[in-house]
Structures are given as structure tokens and as C-alpha cells.
Amino acid sequence: MLVLIGASASGKTEIAKLLTTAFGYKKIVTNTTREKRVNEINGVDYNFLSYDDFLDKKNRNYFIETALYGGNYYGTAFKDAIDKSVLIVEPEGANNIIKHNIPNVYIVYLETKESTRKQRMISRGDSLVDITNRINTDKIHFNSKNISHIDYIINTSEKSTVELTKIINDKHQKNLEKKEL
């Protein structure tokens, strides 16, 4: 399982999409209590759940990891933690996955310049208030020191999404080959 971690507008969603289309990964659809954004599709972008449904599943140990971010819950089902899959999580979620010792987990941290992130959020239509709040929250929340294990760190500000995706896939495949030896 390839795990991507990055602050808002670090490119993780676009990289995950390319990993699925260009390299055959299965995108793990996580569960969330947050409101659906324009153009998001339930069951494709996220499984959108009510707070009660989410907490019920959490209490029944349905999730391998959960995190609370921006007042909303996010979680990944145990059943989805398979090889050749890609997952986007928060630092807390990555730390929970690491605790479960799932085989072949490869964790990639996406670093991105604040100015690049800001421009990406403007381009996707985020409000200036939301952008400011996310930038400020992410400075603390997405500090790489909050993650107990990272296999690879990549800067997403200077290369295209296609280049980044190829690099990440190559690193992940080399790691798998090394483990097989």
C-alpha cells in the first residue's frame, strides 16, 4: 500500500489519480464526515458519512486508521488495505497505519512551498478565508516531525504531476523489490 501525506493543495489527489490511471494502483476511497465539495462524487472521492455512522463504524473497529482534521473525521477501512493501492491520509492516520504493521506499506510525504499551495487553492476556487485557515493549520498539523515513519520525501513545487507520479511509483517499486530479496 502506497500512502501519500501532504498539506492542502500539495498535489496528493492528482498524484493518486495518476497512480491509478498510469500505473494500475487501486485508489482507496476513504470515509469522511465532511461536506461534499462541488464536483465530488460519493463513493469515488470519499464515502461521505454522517457523524453517527462514522462513530458507529469506528466503535466496531471498522477502520485501520482515523483522524480528526478541521472538525471532520476521516478513516480507512481495514478491508481496503491491500497491495498495489494508494491512500491519502493525515499524519495521525499514517501513524495509526504504522502501528498495525501492515506489510508493504510505503509512506511518501509531499512537501510543497506555501506560495505554490496558495496558488493551487485559488485556482480550484477556495475562498481566501479558507486558504488562510488551511495554510495556518497545515503549518503545524503537516509538520513532517508529526509522522513517526516516512519512507520518501518529495517536493511537489518544482516538477509536473506526471514527473512526480513517475518518481513516486519508481521509488515504491524499488522498495518492494528490495523487500522481496
Short mmCIF file of C-alpha atoms in Angstrom, two decimals:
data_model
loop_
_atom_site.label_atom_id
_atom_site.label_comp_id
_atom_site.label_asym_id
_atom_site.label_seq_id
_atom_site.Cartn_x
_atom_site.Cartn_y
_atom_site.Cartn_z
CA MET A 1 0.00 0.00 0.00
CA LEU A 2 1.36 3.39 -1.02
CA VAL A 3 0.46 6.13 1.48
CA LEU A 4 0.56 9.81 0.48
CA ILE A 5 0.71 12.55 3.10
CA GLY A 6 0.70 16.24 2.33
CA ALA A 7 -0.85 19.52 3.30
CA SER A 8 -3.79 21.06 1.46
CA ALA A 9 -3.02 21.56 -2.26
CA SER A 10 0.24 19.60 -2.12
CA GLY A 11 -0.86 17.58 -5.15
CA LYS A 12 -1.74 14.33 -3.39
CA THR A 13 -5.15 13.89 -5.05
CA GLU A 14 -3.81 14.46 -8.58
CA ILE A 15 -0.84 12.16 -7.95
CA ALA A 16 -3.16 9.46 -6.59
CA LYS A 17 -5.36 9.77 -9.71
CA LEU A 18 -2.33 9.36 -11.99
CA LEU A 19 -1.05 6.40 -10.00
CA THR A 20 -4.37 4.68 -10.69
CA THR A 21 -4.61 5.53 -14.39
CA ALA A 22 -0.94 5.27 -15.40
CA PHE A 23 0.35 2.57 -13.06
CA GLY A 24 -2.69 0.46 -12.15
CA TYR A 25 -2.98 1.29 -8.45
CA LYS A 26 -6.37 0.99 -6.77
CA LYS A 27 -7.37 4.24 -5.08
CA ILE A 28 -8.58 3.59 -1.58
CA VAL A 29 -11.75 5.60 -1.05
CA THR A 30 -11.64 6.87 2.50
CA ASN A 31 -14.60 7.75 4.67
CA THR A 32 -15.29 11.24 5.95
CA THR A 33 -17.85 13.28 7.81
CA ARG A 34 -17.00 16.48 5.95
CA GLU A 35 -19.40 18.05 3.49
CA LYS A 36 -19.06 17.10 -0.15
CA ARG A 37 -17.35 19.72 -2.35
CA VAL A 38 -18.66 20.74 -5.76
CA ASN A 39 -17.89 18.03 -8.33
CA GLU A 40 -17.07 15.37 -5.70
CA ILE A 41 -18.85 12.04 -6.02
CA ASN A 42 -19.83 9.85 -3.08
CA GLY A 43 -18.05 6.51 -3.33
CA VAL A 44 -15.45 7.89 -5.76
CA ASP A 45 -13.78 10.82 -3.99
CA TYR A 46 -14.83 9.82 -0.46
CA ASN A 47 -17.50 7.80 1.25
CA PHE A 48 -19.45 10.63 2.88
CA LEU A 49 -20.88 9.53 6.23
CA SER A 50 -22.86 11.18 8.98
CA TYR A 51 -21.05 11.65 12.30
CA ASP A 52 -23.22 8.94 13.86
CA ASP A 53 -22.46 6.41 11.10
CA PHE A 54 -18.75 7.17 11.27
CA LEU A 55 -18.55 6.85 15.04
CA ASP A 56 -20.55 3.61 14.94
CA LYS A 57 -18.07 2.11 12.45
CA LYS A 58 -15.15 3.41 14.49
CA ASN A 59 -16.52 1.76 17.64
CA ARG A 60 -16.85 -1.54 15.74
CA ASN A 61 -13.13 -1.40 14.69
CA TYR A 62 -14.02 -1.00 11.02
CA PHE A 63 -11.15 1.43 10.43
CA ILE A 64 -7.42 0.79 10.28
CA GLU A 65 -6.91 4.47 10.97
CA THR A 66 -8.97 7.51 11.79
CA ALA A 67 -8.11 11.15 12.13
CA LEU A 68 -9.92 14.30 13.12
CA TYR A 69 -8.97 17.25 10.90
CA GLY A 70 -10.75 20.56 10.56
CA GLY A 71 -13.61 19.32 12.73
CA ASN A 72 -14.29 16.32 10.49
CA TYR A 73 -13.43 12.66 10.82
CA TYR A 74 -11.54 10.69 8.18
CA GLY A 75 -10.96 6.95 8.20
CA THR A 76 -9.75 4.00 6.13
CA ALA A 77 -11.42 0.60 6.29
CA PHE A 78 -9.26 -2.43 7.12
CA LYS A 79 -10.69 -4.26 4.09
CA ASP A 80 -9.13 -1.70 1.74
CA ALA A 81 -5.51 -2.07 2.93
CA ILE A 82 -4.28 -4.13 0.00
CA ASP A 83 -1.13 -4.26 -2.14
CA LYS A 84 -0.96 -2.01 -5.22
CA SER A 85 -3.31 0.50 -3.63
CA VAL A 86 -2.83 4.20 -2.93
CA LEU A 87 -4.15 6.01 0.11
CA ILE A 88 -4.17 9.67 1.13
CA VAL A 89 -4.07 10.25 4.89
CA GLU A 90 -3.29 12.81 7.56
CA PRO A 91 -0.18 12.40 9.77
CA GLU A 92 -2.29 10.88 12.56
CA GLY A 93 -3.71 8.33 10.13
CA ALA A 94 -0.23 7.39 8.89
CA ASN A 95 0.93 6.88 12.47
CA ASN A 96 -2.03 4.56 13.11
CA ILE A 97 -1.28 2.55 9.96
CA ILE A 98 2.34 2.16 11.03
CA LYS A 99 1.20 0.76 14.40
CA HIS A 100 -0.68 -2.05 12.62
CA ASN A 101 2.46 -3.34 10.85
CA ILE A 102 0.68 -3.92 7.55
CA PRO A 103 3.09 -5.47 5.03
CA ASN A 104 4.45 -3.45 2.11
CA VAL A 105 3.34 -0.03 3.34
CA TYR A 106 5.39 2.76 1.74
CA ILE A 107 4.87 6.27 3.10
CA VAL A 108 5.55 9.33 0.94
CA TYR A 109 5.49 12.85 2.35
CA LEU A 110 4.70 15.61 -0.16
CA GLU A 111 6.45 18.90 0.63
CA THR A 112 5.16 21.98 -1.16
CA LYS A 113 6.02 25.67 -0.99
CA GLU A 114 3.34 27.74 0.70
CA SER A 115 3.12 30.07 -2.32
CA THR A 116 2.50 27.10 -4.64
CA ARG A 117 -0.18 25.71 -2.35
CA LYS A 118 -1.87 29.10 -2.09
CA GLN A 119 -1.96 29.46 -5.90
CA ARG A 120 -3.38 25.95 -6.31
CA MET A 121 -6.14 26.65 -3.78
CA ILE A 122 -7.03 29.90 -5.55
CA SER A 123 -7.14 28.05 -8.89
CA ARG A 124 -9.52 25.41 -7.53
CA GLY A 125 -11.86 28.09 -6.19
CA ASP A 126 -11.21 28.03 -2.44
CA SER A 127 -12.17 31.21 -0.57
CA LEU A 128 -9.37 33.43 0.75
CA VAL A 129 -10.58 32.84 4.32
CA ASP A 130 -10.41 29.05 3.83
CA ILE A 131 -6.97 29.34 2.22
CA THR A 132 -5.59 31.38 5.11
CA ASN A 133 -7.07 28.99 7.68
CA ARG A 134 -5.72 25.90 5.89
CA ILE A 135 -2.24 27.38 5.44
CA ASN A 136 -2.05 28.29 9.12
CA THR A 137 -3.44 24.97 10.37
CA ASP A 138 -1.30 22.92 8.00
CA LYS A 139 1.94 24.56 9.21
CA ILE A 140 1.53 22.72 12.49
CA HIS A 141 -0.56 19.69 11.50
CA PHE A 142 1.51 18.60 8.49
CA ASN A 143 4.94 19.11 10.00
CA SER A 144 6.91 16.01 8.99
CA LYS A 145 8.09 15.67 12.60
CA ASN A 146 4.49 14.64 13.45
CA ILE A 147 4.89 11.44 11.39
CA SER A 148 6.60 8.50 13.08
CA HIS A 149 7.93 6.99 9.83
CA ILE A 150 8.43 8.36 6.31
CA ASP A 151 9.99 6.31 3.52
CA TYR A 152 10.39 9.13 1.00
CA ILE A 153 10.02 12.94 0.94
CA ILE A 154 9.39 14.71 -2.38
CA ASN A 155 8.97 18.40 -3.16
CA THR A 156 5.90 18.90 -5.35
CA SER A 157 6.50 22.58 -6.18
CA GLU A 158 9.01 22.19 -8.99
CA LYS A 159 8.03 19.20 -11.11
CA SER A 160 4.90 18.33 -13.05
CA THR A 161 2.35 15.94 -11.61
CA VAL A 162 3.33 13.39 -14.26
CA GLU A 163 7.02 13.58 -13.26
CA LEU A 164 6.18 13.37 -9.55
CA THR A 165 3.93 10.37 -10.07
CA LYS A 166 6.61 8.50 -12.03
CA ILE A 167 9.24 9.22 -9.37
CA ILE A 168 6.94 8.07 -6.55
CA ASN A 169 5.96 4.88 -8.40
CA ASP A 170 9.62 4.09 -9.19
CA LYS A 171 10.66 4.58 -5.54
CA HIS A 172 7.78 2.41 -4.33
CA GLN A 173 8.56 -0.38 -6.81
CA LYS A 174 12.28 -0.35 -5.89
CA ASN A 175 11.32 -0.60 -2.22
CA LEU A 176 9.08 -3.62 -2.93
CA GLU A 177 11.85 -5.31 -4.94
CA LYS A 178 14.30 -4.74 -2.09
CA LYS A 179 11.88 -6.36 0.40
CA GLU A 180 11.47 -9.42 -1.86
CA LEU A 181 15.22 -10.13 -1.80
#
